[in-house]
Each structure stands twice: as structure tokens, then as C-alpha cells.
CSV table of C-alpha atoms in Angstrom, one decimal:
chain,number,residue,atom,x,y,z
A,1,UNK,CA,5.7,16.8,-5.0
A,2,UNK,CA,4.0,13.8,-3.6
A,3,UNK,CA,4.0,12.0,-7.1
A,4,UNK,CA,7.9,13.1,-7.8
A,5,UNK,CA,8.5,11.5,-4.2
A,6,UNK,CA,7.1,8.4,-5.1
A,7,UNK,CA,8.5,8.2,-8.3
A,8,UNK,CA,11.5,8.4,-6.9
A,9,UNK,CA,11.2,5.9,-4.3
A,10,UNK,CA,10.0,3.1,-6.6
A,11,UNK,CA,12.7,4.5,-8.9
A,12,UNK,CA,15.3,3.5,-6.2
A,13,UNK,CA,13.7,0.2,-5.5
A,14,UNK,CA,14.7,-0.9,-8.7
A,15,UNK,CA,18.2,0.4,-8.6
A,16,UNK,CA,18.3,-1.4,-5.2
A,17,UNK,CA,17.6,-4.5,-7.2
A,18,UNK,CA,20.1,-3.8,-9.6
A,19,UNK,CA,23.0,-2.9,-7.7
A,20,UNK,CA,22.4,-5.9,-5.2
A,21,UNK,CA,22.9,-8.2,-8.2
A,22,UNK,CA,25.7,-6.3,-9.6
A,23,UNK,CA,27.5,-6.4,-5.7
A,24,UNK,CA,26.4,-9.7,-4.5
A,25,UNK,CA,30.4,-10.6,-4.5
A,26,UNK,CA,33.3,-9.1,-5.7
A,27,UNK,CA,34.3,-11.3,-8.6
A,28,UNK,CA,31.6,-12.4,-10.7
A,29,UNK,CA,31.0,-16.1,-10.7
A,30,UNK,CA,32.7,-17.9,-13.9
A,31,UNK,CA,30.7,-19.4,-16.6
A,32,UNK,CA,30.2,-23.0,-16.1
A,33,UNK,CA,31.5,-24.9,-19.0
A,34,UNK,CA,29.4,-27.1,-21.2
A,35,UNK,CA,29.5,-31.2,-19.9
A,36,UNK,CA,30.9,-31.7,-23.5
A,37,UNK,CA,33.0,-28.6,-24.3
A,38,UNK,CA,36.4,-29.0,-25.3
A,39,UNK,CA,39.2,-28.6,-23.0
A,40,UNK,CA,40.6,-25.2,-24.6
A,41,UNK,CA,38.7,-23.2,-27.1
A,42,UNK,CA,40.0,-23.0,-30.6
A,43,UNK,CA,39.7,-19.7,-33.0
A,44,UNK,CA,37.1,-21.1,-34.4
A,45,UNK,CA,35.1,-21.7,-31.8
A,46,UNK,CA,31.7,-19.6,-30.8
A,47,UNK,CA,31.8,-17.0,-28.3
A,48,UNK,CA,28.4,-17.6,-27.2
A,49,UNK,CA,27.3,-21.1,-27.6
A,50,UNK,CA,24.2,-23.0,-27.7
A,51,UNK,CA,24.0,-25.3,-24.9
A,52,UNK,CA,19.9,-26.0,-25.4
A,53,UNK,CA,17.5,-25.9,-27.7
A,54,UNK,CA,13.4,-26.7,-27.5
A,55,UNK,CA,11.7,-26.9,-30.6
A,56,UNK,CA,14.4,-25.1,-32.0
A,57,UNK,CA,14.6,-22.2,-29.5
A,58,UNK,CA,18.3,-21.9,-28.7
A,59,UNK,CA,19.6,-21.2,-25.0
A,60,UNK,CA,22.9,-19.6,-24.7
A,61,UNK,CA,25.5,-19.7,-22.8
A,62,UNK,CA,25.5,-16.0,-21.8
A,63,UNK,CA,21.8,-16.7,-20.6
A,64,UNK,CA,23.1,-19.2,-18.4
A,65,UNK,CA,25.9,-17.0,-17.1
A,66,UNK,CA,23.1,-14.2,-16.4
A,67,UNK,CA,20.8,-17.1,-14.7
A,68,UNK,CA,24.3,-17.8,-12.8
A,69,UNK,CA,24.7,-14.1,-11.6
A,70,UNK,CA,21.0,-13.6,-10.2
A,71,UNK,CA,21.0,-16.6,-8.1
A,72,UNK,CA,22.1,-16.8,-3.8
A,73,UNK,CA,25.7,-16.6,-3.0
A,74,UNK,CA,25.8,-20.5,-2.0
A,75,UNK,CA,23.7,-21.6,-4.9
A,76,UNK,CA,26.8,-19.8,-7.1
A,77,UNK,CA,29.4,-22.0,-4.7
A,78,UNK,CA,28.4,-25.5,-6.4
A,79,UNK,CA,31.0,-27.0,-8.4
A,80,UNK,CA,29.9,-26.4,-12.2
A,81,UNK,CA,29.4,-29.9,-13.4
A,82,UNK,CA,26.4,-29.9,-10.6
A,83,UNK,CA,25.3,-26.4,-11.3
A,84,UNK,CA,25.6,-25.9,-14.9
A,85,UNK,CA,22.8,-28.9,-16.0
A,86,UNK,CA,20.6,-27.9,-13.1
A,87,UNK,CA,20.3,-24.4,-14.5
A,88,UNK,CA,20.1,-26.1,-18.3
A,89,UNK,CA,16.9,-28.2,-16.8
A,90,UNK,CA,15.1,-25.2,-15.4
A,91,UNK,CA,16.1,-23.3,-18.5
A,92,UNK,CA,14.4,-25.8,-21.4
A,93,UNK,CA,11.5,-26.4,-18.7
A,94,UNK,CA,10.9,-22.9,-18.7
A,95,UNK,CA,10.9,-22.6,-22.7
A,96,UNK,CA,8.7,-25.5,-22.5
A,97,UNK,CA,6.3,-23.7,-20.8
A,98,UNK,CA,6.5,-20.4,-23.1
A,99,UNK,CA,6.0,-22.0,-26.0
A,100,UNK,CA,2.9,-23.8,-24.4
A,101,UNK,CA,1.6,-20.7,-23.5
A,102,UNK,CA,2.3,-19.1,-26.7
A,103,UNK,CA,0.6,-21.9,-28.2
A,104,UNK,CA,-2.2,-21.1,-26.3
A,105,UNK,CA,-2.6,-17.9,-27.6
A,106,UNK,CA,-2.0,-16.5,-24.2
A,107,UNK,CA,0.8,-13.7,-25.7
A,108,UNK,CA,-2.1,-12.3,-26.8
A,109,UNK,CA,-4.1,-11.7,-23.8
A,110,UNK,CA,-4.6,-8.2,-22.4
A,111,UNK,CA,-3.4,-8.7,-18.5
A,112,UNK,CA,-0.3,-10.6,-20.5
A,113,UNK,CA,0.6,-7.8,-22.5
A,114,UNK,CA,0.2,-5.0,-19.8
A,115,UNK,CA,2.7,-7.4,-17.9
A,116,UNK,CA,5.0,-6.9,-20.7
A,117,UNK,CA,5.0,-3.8,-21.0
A,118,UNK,CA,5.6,-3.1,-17.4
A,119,UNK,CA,8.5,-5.8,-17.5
A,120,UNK,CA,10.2,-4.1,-20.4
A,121,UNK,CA,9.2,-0.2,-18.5
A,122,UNK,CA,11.3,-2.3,-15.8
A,123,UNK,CA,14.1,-3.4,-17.9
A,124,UNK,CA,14.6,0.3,-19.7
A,125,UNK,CA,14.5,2.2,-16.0
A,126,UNK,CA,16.9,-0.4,-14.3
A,127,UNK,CA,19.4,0.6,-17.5
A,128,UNK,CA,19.4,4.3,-16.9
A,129,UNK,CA,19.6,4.2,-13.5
A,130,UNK,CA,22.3,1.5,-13.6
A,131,UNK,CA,23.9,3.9,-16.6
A,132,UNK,CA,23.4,7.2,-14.9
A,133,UNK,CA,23.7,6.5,-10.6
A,134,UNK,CA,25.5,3.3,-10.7
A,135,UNK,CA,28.7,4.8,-11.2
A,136,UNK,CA,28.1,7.7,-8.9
A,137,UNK,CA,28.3,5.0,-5.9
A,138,UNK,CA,31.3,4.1,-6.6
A,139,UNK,CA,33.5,2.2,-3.7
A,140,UNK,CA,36.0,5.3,-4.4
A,141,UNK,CA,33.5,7.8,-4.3
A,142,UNK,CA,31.3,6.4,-1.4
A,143,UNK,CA,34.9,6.7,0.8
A,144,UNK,CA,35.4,10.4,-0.9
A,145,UNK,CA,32.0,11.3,0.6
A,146,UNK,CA,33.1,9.5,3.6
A,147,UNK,CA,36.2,11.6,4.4
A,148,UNK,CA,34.9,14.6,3.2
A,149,UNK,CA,31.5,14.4,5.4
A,150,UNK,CA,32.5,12.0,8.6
A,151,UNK,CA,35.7,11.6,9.1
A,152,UNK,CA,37.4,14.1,11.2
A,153,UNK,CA,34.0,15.7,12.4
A,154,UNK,CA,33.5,15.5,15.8
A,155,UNK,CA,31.6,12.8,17.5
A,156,UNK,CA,27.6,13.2,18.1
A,157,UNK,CA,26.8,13.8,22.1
A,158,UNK,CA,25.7,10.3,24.0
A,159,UNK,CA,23.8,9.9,27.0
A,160,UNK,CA,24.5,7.2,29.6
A,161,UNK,CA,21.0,6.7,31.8
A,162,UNK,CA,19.2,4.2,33.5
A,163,UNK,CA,15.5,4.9,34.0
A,164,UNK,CA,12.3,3.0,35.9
A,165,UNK,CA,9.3,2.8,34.0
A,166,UNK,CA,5.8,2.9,35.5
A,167,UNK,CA,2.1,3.0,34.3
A,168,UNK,CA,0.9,5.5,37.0
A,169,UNK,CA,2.7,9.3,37.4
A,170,UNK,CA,1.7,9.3,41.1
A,171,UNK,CA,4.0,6.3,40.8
A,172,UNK,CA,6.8,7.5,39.9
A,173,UNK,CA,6.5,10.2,42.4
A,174,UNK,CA,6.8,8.4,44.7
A,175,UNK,CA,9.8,6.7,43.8
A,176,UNK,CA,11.7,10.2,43.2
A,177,UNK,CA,10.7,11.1,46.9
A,178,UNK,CA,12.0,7.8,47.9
A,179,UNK,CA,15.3,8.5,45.3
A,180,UNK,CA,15.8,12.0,47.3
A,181,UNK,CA,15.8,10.5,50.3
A,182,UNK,CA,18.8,8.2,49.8
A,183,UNK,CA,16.9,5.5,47.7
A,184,UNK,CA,19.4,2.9,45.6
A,185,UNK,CA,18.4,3.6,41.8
A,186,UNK,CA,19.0,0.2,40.8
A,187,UNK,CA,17.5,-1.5,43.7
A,188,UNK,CA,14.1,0.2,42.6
A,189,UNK,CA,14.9,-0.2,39.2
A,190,UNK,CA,14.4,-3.9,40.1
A,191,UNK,CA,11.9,-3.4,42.2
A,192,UNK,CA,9.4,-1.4,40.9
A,193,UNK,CA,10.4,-1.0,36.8
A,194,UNK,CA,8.0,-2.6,34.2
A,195,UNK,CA,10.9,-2.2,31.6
A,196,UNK,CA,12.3,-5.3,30.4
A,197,UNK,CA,16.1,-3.6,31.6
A,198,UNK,CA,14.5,-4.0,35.1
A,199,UNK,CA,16.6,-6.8,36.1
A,200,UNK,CA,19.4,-4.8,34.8
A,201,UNK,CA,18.9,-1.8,37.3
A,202,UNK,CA,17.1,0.3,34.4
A,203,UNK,CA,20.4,0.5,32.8
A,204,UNK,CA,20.1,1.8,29.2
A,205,UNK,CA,24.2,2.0,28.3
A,206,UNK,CA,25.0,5.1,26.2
A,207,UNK,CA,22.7,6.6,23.6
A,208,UNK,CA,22.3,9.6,21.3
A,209,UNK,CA,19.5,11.7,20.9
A,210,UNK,CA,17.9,10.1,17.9
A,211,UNK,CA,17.9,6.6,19.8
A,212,UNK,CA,14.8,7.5,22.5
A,213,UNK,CA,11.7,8.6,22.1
A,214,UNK,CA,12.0,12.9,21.4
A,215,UNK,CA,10.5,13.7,25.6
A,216,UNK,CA,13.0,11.0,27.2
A,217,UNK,CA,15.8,12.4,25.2
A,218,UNK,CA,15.1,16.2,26.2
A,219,UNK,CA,15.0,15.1,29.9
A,220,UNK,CA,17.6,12.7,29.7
A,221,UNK,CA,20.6,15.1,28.2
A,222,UNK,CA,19.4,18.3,30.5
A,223,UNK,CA,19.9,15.9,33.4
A,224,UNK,CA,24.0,16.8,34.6
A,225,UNK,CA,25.5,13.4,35.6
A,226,UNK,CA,24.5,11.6,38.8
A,227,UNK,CA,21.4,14.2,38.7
A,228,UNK,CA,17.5,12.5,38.5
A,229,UNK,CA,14.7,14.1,37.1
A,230,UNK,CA,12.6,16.1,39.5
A,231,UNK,CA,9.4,15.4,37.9
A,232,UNK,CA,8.5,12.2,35.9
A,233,UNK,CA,8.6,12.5,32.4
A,234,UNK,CA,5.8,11.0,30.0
A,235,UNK,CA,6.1,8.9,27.0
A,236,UNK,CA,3.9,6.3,25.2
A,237,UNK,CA,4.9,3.8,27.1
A,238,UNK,CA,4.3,5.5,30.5
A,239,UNK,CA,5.9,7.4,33.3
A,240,UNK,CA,9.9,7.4,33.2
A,241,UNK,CA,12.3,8.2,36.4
A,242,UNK,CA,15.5,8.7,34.9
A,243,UNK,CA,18.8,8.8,36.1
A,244,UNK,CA,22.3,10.3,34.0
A,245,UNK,CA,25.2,8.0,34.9
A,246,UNK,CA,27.4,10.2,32.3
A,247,UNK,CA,27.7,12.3,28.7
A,248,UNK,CA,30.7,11.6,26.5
A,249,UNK,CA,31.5,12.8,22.6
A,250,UNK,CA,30.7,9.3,20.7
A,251,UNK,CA,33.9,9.2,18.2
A,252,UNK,CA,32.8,9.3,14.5
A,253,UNK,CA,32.2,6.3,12.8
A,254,UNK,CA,34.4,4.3,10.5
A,255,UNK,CA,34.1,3.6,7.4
A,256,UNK,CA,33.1,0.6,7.4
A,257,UNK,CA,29.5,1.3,10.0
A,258,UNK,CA,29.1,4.7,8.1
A,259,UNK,CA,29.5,3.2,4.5
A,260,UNK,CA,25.6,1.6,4.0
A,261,UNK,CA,24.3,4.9,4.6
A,262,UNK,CA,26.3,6.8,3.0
A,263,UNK,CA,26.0,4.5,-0.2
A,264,UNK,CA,22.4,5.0,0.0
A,265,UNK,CA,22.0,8.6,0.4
A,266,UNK,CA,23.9,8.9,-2.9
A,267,UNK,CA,21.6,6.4,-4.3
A,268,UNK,CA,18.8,8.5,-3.5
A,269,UNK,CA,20.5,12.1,-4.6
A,270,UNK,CA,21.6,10.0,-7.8
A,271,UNK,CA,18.0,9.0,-8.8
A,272,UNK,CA,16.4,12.1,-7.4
A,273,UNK,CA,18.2,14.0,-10.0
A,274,UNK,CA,17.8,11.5,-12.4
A,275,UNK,CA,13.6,11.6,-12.4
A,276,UNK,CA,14.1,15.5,-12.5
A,277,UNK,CA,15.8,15.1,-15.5
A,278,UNK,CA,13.4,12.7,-16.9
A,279,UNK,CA,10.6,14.7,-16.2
A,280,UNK,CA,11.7,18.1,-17.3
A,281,UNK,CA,10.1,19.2,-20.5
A,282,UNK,CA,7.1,16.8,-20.4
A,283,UNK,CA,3.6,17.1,-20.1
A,284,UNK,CA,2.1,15.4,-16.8
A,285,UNK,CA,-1.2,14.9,-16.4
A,286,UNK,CA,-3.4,13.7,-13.5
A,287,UNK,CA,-6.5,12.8,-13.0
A,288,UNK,CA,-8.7,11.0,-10.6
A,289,UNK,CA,-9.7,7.4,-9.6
A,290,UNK,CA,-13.0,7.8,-12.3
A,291,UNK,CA,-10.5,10.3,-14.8
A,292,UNK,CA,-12.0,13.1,-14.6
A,293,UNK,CA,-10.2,16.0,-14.4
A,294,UNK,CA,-9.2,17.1,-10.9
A,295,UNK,CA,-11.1,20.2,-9.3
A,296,UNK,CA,-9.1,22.1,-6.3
A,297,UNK,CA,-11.8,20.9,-3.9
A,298,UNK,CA,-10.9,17.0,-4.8
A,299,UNK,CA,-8.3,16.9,-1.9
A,300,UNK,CA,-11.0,17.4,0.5
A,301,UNK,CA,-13.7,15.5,-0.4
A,302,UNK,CA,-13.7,11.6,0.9
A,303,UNK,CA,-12.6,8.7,-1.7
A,304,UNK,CA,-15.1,7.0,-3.8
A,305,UNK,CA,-17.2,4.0,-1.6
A,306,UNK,CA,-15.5,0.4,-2.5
């Protein structure tokens, strides 16, 4: 299971990395034109030129259009005539540099070829999952989820509190005996609070259970508003006094906060059930660090020394 998780987390990654350059703006950037191309084309014309060639390696124009897609957003915002022969001179320098190293004999060097390999493993897993979970995330079909999941629901619960935070629980007892006996929460907020909402009167604004640590939380939305906690309550960071100023029903979210993480749980449902495809039916084997077969007592004994 831990394998299959993993797998599908670097199988994501690279989806990530696919869909970001596919989304990086809504209209692709156009083609910049040649320095010396003709006004219109004619029928005759190409459809994918050369614009370079080194040694007789030609460079496309499509390859400068895919070179134009992956770069930054502001990069893609130069006017053409200044973008188009910047690309062209990293382009042949880059060829240069190939063939060098092809000259060199260095395509056939082991690390080299294993980086191939991987690169092209890359290339073939970025397709299917562009193929198979790219359309499933779908503006349309990330607002579907949206209505059908968030919209309409009712809000999640929301705490508003204000706390003081001290290192010793004898501490904050005292300040609760000094809170029961009339004690201004804010005025020993300030006072006493190592919190950096000190100044602030410990106020923390409104916050759902998932915001705070799982032991302030619990105290926090027993509490009934304008009640303080009768004992201090211990966390990491130390001993908490807390005060409810309020509850309230957060309203949903819209679409627009909700949409990133709704896009990227189908992501991950999308490539979850593509790896279980990809898997079914083949053989898997694992073995350890030194290969040798795994025995059921492996999990328990320490890792090899370095």
C-alpha cells in the first residue's frame, strides 16, 4: 500500500507539472513569426518551418512555440521580434552543445542513458495522465463537483476566542482566579500573554476546528460564549486561558476559494485510479536495498550501516 501511495504521489507530481503548463493562461501565447517571414503565408508555404539549423540539425518552428509555452508568464509578454531570436539563440546554443557531447561519445555513457530513459519514462507518464485525468478536471466539471459537494451545504461551525498563553500551569491559574474575580481578559491578555496576539488582547478572530491545535479546539468550542475555561488547557506551546467571544455557522465557500482544492482532489482520485489500472494484471516484485528477497522479519530489523 505504501508503494501504490507513493506511486501515486510522484504520479501526481508530474501531472502537476503538466497541467500548470497547459493552464498558465487562458489563451496560449501565439507563435512568434520568423524576422524574415512573409507578411501572409501562401499555399505553398510550410506549416512547420525551419527557422535554425546547426550542422544541419533543423529547429522548428513548433519547437519554438513549445519553448514559448513552458516559459513565465512575463517572459511570454515580450513583443516577438525581442522574444522570438532570444529563444532562436538559446535554441542553436543548446544544439551546439549536444552535438559536442555526442561527439564526445557521451550518448553513450551509462549515467547518460539511465537519464534517458527516465526522461522518456517521464515523457510516456505525463501523456497518460494528461490523456486519462486531464480532462476529468475540467473547469465544467471542477464547478459540477463544486455544486454538487459545497454549495448549498451548510457552513462548518467557527469559534471566536481570545486566549493568554503562558509557560507555567500554576500561571495560568492564577490568572483564571484573577479572571473569576472580575479580571479584564484583555488587559491580562497584554499583561501577562507570551503570544505574539498579546498586544491584541489574545484575540484570535473566528476559527474552525481544523485551524488550532486538536486540545485548544476541544476546549475552545465546549466553552458557551463569554464563558472561560475553568482549568488551563495544555498544548505544545504551553498553558492556554481561553476565552469564547462567540460561535457562528461560517457560510460555505465560493467557488472561487473552494475551486484549488477541489481541482486537486480530482487530480488525485483521477491518478489514483489511473496507477490501479496500470498495475492490475502485472507482476510486482520487491526486494531489498542488497536484492535479496524480502523475509517477513525485514520490517523489523534496522537498515543496513552507511
Amino acid at each position: 500500500m505504501r508503494t501504490l501511495r507513493l506511486t501515486a504521489s510522484v504520479a501526481m507530481l508530474a501531472l502537476f507539472a503538466y497541467t500548470a503548463r497547459a493552464q498558465t493562461t487562458e489563451t496560449p501565447a501565439a507563435a512568434p513569426a520568423p524576422a524574415a517571414a512573409p507578411a501572409a503565408a501562401t499555399p505553398a508555404a510550410r506549416p512547420d518551418p525551419v527557422v535554425a539549423r546547426v550542422n544541419g540539425n533543423e529547429i522548428h518552428l513548433s519547437e519554438v512555440q513549445e519553448a514559448v509555452n513552458t516559459l513565465p508568464e512575463e517572459y511570454r509578454k515580450l513583443p516577438p521580434q525581442m522574444l522570438f531570436p532570444m529563444l532562436i539563440d538559446q535554441m542553436t546554443d543548446r544544439k551546439a552543445v549536444v552535438l559536442a557531447a555526442r561527439k564526445a561519445g557521451l550518448a553513450k555513457d551509462p549515467q547518460v542513458i539511465r537519464q534517458i530513459a527516465h526522461a522518456e519514462d517521464m515523457a510516456l507518464q505525463n501523456a497518460l495522465l494528461g490523456r486519462d485525468v486531464g480532462p476529468t478536471v475540467s473547469e465544467d466539471k471542477v464547478k459540477a463537483r463544486y455544486e454538487a459537494t459545497v454549495a448549498g451545504k451548510p457552513g462548518e461551525e467557527e469559534a471566536h476566542a481570545r486566549h493568554i498563553l503562558v509557560e507555567k500551569e500554576d500561571d495560568a491559574k492564577k490568572i483564571i482566579e484573577q479572571l473569576k474575580k472580575g479580571g479584564d481578559f484583555a488587559a491580562l491578555a497584554k499583561e501577562h500573554s507570551t503570544d505574539p496576539g498579546a498586544a491584541q488582547g489574545g484575540d484570535l478572530g473566528f476559527f474552525k476546528k481544523a485551524d488550532m491545535l486538536p486540545e485548544f479546539s476541544a476546549a475552545a468550542f465546549a466553552l458557551q460564549p463569554g464563558q472561560i475555561t475553568d482549568a488551563p488547557v495544555h498544548t505544545q506551546y504551553g498553558w492556554h486561558v481561553i476565552k469564547l467571544e462567540e460561535k457562528r455557522l461560517a457560510p460555505p465557500p465560493t467557488l472561487e476559494q473552494a475551486h484549488d482544492q477541489i481541482r486537486q482532489e480530482m487530480i488525485q482520485e483521477g491518478v489514483k485510479k489511473v496507477v490501479t489500472a496500470a498495475r492490475e494484471g502485472l507482476t510486482i516484485e520487491k526486494f531489498n536495498p542488497d536484492g535479496s528477497v524480502p523475509k517477513p522479519t525485514d520490517a523489523a530489523e534496522p537498515p543496513p550501516a552507511k
